[in-house]
XYZ file of C-alpha atoms in Angstrom:
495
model
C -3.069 5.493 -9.149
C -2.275 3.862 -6.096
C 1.039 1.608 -6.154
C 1.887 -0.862 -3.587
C 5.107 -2.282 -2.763
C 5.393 -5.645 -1.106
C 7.768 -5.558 1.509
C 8.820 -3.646 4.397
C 12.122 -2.407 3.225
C 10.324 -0.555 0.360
C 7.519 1.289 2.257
C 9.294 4.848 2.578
C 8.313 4.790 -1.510
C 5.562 3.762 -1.288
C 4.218 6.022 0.649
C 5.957 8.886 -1.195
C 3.904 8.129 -3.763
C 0.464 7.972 -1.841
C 0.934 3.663 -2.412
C -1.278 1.304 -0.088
C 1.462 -0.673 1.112
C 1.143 -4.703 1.670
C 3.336 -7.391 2.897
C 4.181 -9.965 1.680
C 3.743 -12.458 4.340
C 0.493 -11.990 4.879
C -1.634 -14.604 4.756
C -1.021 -15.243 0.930
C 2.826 -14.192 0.883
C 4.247 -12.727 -2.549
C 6.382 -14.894 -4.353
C 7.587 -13.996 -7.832
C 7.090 -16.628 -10.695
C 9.285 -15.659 -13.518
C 10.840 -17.481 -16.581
C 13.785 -16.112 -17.870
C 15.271 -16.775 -21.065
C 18.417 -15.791 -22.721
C 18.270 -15.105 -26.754
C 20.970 -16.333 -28.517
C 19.315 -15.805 -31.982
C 15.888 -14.755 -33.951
C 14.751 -18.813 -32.789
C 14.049 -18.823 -29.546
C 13.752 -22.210 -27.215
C 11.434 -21.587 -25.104
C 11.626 -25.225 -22.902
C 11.614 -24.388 -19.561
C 10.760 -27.561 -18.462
C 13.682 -29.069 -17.466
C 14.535 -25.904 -14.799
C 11.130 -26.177 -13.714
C 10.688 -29.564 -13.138
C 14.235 -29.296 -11.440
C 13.628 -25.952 -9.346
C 10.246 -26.697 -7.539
C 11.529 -29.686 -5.595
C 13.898 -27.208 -4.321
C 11.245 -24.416 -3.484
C 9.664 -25.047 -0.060
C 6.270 -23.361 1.490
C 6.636 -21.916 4.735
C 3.674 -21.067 7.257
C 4.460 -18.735 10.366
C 2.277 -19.124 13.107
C 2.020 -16.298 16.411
C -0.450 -17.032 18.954
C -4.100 -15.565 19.228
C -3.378 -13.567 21.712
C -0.708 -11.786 20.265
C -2.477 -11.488 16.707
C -5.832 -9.884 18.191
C -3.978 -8.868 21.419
C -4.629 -4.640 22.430
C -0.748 -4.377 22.896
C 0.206 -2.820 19.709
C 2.323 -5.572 18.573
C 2.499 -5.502 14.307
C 4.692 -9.352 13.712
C 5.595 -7.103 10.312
C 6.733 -3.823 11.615
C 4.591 -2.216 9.449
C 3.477 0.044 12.705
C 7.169 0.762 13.377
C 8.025 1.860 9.654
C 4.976 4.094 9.658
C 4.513 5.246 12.908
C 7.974 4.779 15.084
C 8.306 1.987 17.446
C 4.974 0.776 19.247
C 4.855 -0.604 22.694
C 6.801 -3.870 23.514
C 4.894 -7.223 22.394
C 3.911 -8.989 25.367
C 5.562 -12.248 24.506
C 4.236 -15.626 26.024
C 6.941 -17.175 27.891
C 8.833 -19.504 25.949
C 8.223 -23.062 28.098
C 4.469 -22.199 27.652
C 4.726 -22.112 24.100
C 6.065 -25.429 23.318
C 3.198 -27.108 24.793
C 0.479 -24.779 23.468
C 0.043 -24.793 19.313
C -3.626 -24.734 19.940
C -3.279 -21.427 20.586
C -1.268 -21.102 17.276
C -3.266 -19.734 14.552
C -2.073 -19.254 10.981
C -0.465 -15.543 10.552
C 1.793 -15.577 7.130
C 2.649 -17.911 4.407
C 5.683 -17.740 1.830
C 8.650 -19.467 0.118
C 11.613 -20.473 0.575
C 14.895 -22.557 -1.045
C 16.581 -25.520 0.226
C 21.028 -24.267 -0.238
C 21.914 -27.628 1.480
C 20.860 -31.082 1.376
C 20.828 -31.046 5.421
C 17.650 -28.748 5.416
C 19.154 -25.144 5.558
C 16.613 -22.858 3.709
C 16.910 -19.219 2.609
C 13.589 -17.171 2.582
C 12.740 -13.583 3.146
C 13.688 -12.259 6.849
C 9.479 -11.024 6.236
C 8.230 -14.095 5.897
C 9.065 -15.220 9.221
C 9.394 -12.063 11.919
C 7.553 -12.694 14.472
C 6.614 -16.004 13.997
C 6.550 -18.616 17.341
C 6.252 -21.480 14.839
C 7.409 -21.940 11.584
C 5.731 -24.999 9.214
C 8.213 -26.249 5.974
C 6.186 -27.967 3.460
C 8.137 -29.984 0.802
C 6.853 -30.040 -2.808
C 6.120 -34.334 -1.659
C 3.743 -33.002 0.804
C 6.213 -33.857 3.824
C 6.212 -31.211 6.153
C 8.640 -30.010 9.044
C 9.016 -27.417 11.986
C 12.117 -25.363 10.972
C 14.130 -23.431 13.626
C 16.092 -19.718 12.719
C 19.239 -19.544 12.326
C 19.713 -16.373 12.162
C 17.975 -12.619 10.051
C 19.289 -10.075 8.612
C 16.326 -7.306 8.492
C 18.803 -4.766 6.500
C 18.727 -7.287 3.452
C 15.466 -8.647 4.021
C 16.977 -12.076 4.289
C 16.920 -14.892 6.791
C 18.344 -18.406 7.182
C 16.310 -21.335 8.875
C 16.618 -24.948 9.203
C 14.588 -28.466 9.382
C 15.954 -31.675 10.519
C 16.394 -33.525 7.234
C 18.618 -35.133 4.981
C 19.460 -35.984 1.379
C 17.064 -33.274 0.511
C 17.191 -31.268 -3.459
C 19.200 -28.439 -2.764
C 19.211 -25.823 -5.478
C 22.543 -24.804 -7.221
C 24.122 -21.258 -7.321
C 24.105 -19.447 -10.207
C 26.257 -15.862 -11.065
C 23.656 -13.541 -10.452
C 26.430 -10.935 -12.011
C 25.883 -13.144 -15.396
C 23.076 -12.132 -15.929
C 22.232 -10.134 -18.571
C 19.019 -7.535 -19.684
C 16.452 -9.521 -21.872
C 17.314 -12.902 -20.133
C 14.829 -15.432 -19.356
C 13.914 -16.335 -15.893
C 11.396 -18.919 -13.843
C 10.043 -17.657 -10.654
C 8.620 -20.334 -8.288
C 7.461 -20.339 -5.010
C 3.539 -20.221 -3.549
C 1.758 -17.506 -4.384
C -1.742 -17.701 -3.010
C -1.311 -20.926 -1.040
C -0.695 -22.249 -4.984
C 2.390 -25.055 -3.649
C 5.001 -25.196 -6.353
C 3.903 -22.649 -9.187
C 6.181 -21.580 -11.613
C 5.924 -18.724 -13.600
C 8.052 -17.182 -16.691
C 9.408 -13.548 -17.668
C 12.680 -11.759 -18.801
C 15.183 -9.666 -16.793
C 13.794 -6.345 -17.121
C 16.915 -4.312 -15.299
C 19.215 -4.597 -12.782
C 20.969 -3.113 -9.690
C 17.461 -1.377 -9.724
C 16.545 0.777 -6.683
C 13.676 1.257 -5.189
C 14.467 4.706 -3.983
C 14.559 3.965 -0.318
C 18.021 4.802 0.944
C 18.948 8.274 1.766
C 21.706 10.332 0.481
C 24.209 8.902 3.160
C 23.349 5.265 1.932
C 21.809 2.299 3.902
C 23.493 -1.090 4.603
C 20.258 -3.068 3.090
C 19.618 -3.811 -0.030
C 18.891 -1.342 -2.922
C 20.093 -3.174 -5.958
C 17.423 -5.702 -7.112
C 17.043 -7.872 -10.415
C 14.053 -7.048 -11.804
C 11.643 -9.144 -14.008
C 8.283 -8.602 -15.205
C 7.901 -12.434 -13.764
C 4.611 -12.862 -12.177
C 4.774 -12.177 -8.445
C 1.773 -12.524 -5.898
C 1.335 -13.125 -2.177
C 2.937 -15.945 -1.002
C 5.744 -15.628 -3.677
C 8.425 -14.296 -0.974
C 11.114 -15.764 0.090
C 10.866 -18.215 -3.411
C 13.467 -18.711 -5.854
C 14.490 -16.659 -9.126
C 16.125 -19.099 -11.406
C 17.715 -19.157 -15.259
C 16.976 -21.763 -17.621
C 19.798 -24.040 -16.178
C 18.254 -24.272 -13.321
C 20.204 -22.214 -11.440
C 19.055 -20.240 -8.567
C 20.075 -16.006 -9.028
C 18.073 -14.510 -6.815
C 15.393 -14.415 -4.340
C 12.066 -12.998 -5.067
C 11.228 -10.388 -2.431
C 8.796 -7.503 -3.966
C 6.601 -6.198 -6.184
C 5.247 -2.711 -7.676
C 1.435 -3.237 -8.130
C -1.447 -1.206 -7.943
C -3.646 -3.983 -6.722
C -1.284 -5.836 -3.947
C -1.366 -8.509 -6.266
C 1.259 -8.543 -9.879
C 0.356 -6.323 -12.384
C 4.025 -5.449 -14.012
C 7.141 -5.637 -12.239
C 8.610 -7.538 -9.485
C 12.435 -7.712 -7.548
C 14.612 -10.493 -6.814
C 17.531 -10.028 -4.215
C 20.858 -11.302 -6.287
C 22.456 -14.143 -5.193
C 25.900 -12.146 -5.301
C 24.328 -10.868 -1.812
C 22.437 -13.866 -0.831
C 25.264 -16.335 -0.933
C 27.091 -13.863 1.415
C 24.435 -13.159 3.771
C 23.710 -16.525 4.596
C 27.128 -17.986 4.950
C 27.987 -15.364 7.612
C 24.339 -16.524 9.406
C 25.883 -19.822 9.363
C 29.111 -19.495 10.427
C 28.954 -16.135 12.291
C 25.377 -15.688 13.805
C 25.335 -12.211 12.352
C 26.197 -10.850 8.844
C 30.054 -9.001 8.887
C 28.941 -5.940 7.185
C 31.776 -3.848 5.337
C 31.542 -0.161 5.538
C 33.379 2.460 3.019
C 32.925 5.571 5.302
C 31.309 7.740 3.110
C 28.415 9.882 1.935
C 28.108 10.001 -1.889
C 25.937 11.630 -4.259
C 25.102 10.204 -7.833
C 26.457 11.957 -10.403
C 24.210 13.413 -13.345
C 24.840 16.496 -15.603
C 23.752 18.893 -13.910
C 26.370 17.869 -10.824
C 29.291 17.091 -13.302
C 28.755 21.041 -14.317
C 28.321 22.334 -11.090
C 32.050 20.578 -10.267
C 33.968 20.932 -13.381
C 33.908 16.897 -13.944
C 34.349 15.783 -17.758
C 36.472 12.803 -17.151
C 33.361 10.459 -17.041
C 29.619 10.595 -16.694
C 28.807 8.255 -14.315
C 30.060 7.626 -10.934
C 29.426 8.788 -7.079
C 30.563 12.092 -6.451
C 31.751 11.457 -2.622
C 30.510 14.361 -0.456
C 32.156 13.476 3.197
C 34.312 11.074 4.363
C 34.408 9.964 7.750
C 37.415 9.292 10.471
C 38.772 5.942 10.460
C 37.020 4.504 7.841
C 37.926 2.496 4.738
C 37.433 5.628 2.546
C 39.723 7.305 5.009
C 42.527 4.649 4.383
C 42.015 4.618 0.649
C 42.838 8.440 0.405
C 39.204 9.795 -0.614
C 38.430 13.698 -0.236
C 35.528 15.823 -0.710
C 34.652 16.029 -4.869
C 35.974 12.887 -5.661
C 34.205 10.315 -8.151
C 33.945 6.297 -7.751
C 33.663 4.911 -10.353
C 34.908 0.744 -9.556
C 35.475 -1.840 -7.111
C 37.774 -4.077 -7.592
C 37.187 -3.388 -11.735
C 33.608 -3.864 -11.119
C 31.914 -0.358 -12.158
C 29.602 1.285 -10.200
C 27.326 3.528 -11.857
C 25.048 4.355 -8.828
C 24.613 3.923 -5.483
C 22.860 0.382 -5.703
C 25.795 -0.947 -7.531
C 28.108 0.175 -5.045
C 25.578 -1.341 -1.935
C 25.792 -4.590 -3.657
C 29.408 -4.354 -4.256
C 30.081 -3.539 -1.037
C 27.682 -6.663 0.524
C 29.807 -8.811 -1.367
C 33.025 -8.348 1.125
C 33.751 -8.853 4.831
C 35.741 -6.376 7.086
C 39.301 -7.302 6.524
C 39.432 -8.000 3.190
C 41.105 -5.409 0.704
C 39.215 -3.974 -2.610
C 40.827 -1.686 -5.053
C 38.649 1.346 -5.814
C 38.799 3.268 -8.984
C 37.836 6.974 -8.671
C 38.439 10.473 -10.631
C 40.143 13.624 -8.913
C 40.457 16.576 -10.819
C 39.477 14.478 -13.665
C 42.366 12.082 -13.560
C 42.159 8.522 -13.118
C 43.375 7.596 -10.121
C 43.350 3.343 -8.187
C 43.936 3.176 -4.548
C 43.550 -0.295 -1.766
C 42.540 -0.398 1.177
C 41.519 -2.968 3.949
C 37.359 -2.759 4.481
C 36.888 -2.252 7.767
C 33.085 -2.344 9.805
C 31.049 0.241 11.007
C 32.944 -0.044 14.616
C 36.052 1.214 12.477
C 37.751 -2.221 12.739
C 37.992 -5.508 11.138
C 37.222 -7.416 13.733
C 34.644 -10.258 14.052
C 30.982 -8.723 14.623
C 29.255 -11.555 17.394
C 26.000 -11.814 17.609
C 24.028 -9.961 21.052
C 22.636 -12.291 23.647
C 20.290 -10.947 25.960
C 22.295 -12.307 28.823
C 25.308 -9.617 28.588
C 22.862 -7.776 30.330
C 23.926 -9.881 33.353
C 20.726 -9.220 35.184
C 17.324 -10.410 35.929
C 13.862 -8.812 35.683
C 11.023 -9.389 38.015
C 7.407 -8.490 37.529
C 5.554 -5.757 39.925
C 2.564 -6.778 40.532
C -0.496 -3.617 40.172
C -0.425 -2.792 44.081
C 3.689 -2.280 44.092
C 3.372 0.011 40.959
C 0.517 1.871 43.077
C 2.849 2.141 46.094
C 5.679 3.568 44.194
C 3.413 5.953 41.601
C 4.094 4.111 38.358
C 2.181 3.054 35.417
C 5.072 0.814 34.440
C 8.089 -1.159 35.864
C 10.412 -4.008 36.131
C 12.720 -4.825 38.956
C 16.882 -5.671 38.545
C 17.182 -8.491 40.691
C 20.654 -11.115 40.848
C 22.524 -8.393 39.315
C 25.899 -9.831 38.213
C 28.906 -8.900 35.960
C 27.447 -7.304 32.766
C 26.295 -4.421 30.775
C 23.950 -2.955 33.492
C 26.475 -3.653 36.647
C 29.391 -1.799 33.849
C 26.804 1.226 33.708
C 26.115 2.079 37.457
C 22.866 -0.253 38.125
C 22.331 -1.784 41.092
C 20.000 -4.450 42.539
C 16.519 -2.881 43.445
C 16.650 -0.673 40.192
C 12.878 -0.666 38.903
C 13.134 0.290 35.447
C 10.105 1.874 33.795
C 11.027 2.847 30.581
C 13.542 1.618 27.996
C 14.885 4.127 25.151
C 11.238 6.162 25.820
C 9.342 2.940 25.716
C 7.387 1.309 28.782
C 8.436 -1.978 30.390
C 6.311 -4.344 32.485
C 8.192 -7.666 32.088
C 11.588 -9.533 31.227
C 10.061 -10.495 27.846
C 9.802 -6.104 27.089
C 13.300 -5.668 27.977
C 14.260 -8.713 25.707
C 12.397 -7.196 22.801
C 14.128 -3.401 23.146
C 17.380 -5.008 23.483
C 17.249 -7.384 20.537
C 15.578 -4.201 18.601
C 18.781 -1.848 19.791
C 21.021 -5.095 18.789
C 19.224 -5.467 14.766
C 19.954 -1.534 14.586
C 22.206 -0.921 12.270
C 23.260 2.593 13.487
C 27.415 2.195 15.308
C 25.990 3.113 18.767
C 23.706 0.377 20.511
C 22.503 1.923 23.612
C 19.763 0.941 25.793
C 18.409 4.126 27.695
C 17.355 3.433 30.976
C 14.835 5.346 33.325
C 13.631 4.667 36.452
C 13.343 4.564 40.499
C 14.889 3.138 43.085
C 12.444 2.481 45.694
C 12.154 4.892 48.647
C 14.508 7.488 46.864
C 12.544 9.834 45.792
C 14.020 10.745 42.273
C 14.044 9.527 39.224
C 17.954 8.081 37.611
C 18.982 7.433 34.439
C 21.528 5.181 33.273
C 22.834 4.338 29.438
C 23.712 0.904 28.966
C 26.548 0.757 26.175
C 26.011 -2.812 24.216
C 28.861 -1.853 21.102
């Protein structure tokens, strides 16, 4: 049977199990509908009509746009990054310059639809960072049929979560529940716009959580891998929407589903608000999300593992495997064979639990882990610290730290100096490229292996080194400078 998994972050299983894999923005984005209920005894009250009526005035529609030429363009560019998940990195989109596109939206044609929910009554909205990558115009439809152009704020591809904004006021905001709280058996509304369907709620129970997908590798991934999930009714168009309890109150935001159709047939995942809340406060305030690190590679811990070390003390846990220099883990004392088992009293059975606990904090703040040596209890704190090995504030890249800019050749120059590809450095000035050796005249032709033909390529590599969660961002340079005769080679450092 052939299983597909609706959204980017999920594809790696997918495809382990032979799955066709779909997005969710596609035209006809997946949005999860789910009621959730909590049973308090054998008489259930099953009136969800007060969260419902409540929650889809707070649920929003949201249409990306790209231009045609970029949607049916020859240029490999996939506005999903399917191609890139699948394949590696394609060849840099050939972006239409920005002045051109505010004056040309007939050239705009429909590429994605989704959800997505109103946090403030001044028109921020949360919504899946799938819904709207790659988009040059996003549309916000209100459940009154009053629609806006929102503007991002920021995305954060690791969580699959992203922050835009319309100019509006007094709007329904939705209110925060304890996505913790929740409990296994729970009922839950799901509403969003599945199928172009505005406003559509649907009802189901909280069938596990901290559930992972199975996409992280051993060493762990900074995204997220611990999802609420329902057997709510989730289709295309449902992403981005709102998971809510019977109060109301918004704990998470629908983001996948398992099918075997690309359309619901069982389960579907909700990113907790425990994460969500962070994520898009630190968009706000920070640009960027301040990622804590713990420093190490872990292993979860099952029977056969507990033998194999000699642990009895407890069942559960991540057996930590390396730790590495100037970390967190470092700082809290952790060696080779030890066990977590808590943060800050929360436990953490496996490694999605400790991704999510771990979201929940900023570098600089402390957390007191609980872990077994030797099969003794043992507490230690420790200040979190980021994947730089400090605790200071992560900024945001903009392109012009580059401090240089990028001229066009035109076919007959790239004849006359034997390339198939090529920019030129021009008004070089202080910043990253004058730091790394280049000078004016520098035509580069390739970027980290990948060809460039215009300043709109080099944007896209740099903002793709800059959304790379890996410690060293580095921007490879190769090229010629005319009438030299030799290739050079220069690494840009952008940490």
């Amino acid at each position: 049977m052939k299983m597909t998994i609706l959204k980017t972050s999920t594809i790696a299983l997918a495809l382990a199990l032979g799955a066709t894999v779909i997005l969710a923005s596609r035209p006809g984005s997946e949005d999860d509908n789910a009621f959730v209920r909590t049973a308090a005894s054998t008489n259930f009250d099953t009136d969800f009509t007060q969260a419902a009526e409540k929650t889809v005035n707070e649920v929003v529609c949201i249409k990306s746009f790209t231009s045609r030429r970029q949607q049916y363009g020859g240029n490999g560019y996939d506005p999903f990054g399917m191609f890139d998940f699948f394949f590696g990195p394609q060849q840099p989109r050939q972006q239409q310059p920005r002045q051109q596109r505010k004056s040309a939206d007939e050239d705009l044609v429909q590429s994605g639809l989704g959800s997505g929910v109103i946090v403030s009554p001044d028109g921020y909205i949360v919504t899946n960072n799938h819904v709207i990558d790659g988009a040059e115009k996003l549309e916000i439809l209100l459940n009154d049929n009053s629609s806006y152009e929102a503007r991002v704020i920021g995305t954060d591809p690791a969580t699959d979560l992203a922050l835009i904004k319309i100019d509006a006021k007094d709007l329904s905001a939705i209110s925060f529940g304890d996505s913790e709280a929740v409990k296994i058996g729970e009922w839950v509304l799901a509403v969003g716009n599945p199928f172009g369907f505005n406003s559509t709620v649907t009802a189901g129970i909280v069938s596990a959580k901290a559930r992972s997908l199975g996409t992280n590798s051993t060493s762990g991934s900074l995204g997220i891998e611990s999802f609420i999930q329902t057997d709510a009714a989730l289709n295309p168009g449902n992403s981005g929407g709102a998971l809510v309890n019977l109060k109301g109150e918004l704990i998470g935001i629908n983001s996948a589903i398992y099918s075997n159709t690309g359309s619901y047939s069982g389960f579907s995942f909700a990113i907790p608000t425990t994460i969500v809340k962070k994520v898009i406060t630190d968009l706000r305030q920070y640009g960027t999300v301040q990622r804590a690190i713990l420093g190490v590679t872990v292993r979860e811990l099952d029977s056969k593992l507990a033998k194999e070390n000699d642990i009895t003390a407890t069942k559960t846990g991540l057996l930590v495997e390396s730790v590495t220099a100037r970390s967190t883990a470092k700082e809290l004392g952790l060696q080779s064979g030890d066990v977590i088992t808590a943060i800050n009293n929360v436990n953490v059975k496996n490694r999605a639990e400790l991704v999510e606990q771990l979201n929940k904090f900023r570098p600089g703040e402390r957390i007191t882990l609980t872990y077994y040596r030797d099969n003794k209890k043992m507490t230690s704190t420790a200040t979190l610290r980021n994947n730089q090995g400090s605790t200071e504030i992560t900024k945001p890249g903009e392109f012009s730290e580059l401090g240089a800019a990028f001229m066009k050749l035109s076919d007959k120059e790239k004849e006359e100096l034997g390339i198939r590809s090529g920019v030129k450095v021009a008004g070089l000035q202080k910043g990253a490229f004058r730091d790394a050796g280049v000078k004016d005249g520098f035509v580069i032709t390739e970027i980290n292996g990948k060809a460039v033909n215009s300043s709109d390529d080099v944007e896209y590599l740099y903002n793709k080194v800059m959304k790379d969660e890996d410690a060293d961002k580095v921007m490879l340079l190769s090229g010629i400078y005319p009438n030299s005769g030799r290739k050079y080679y220069y690494a840009v450092n952008l940490n």
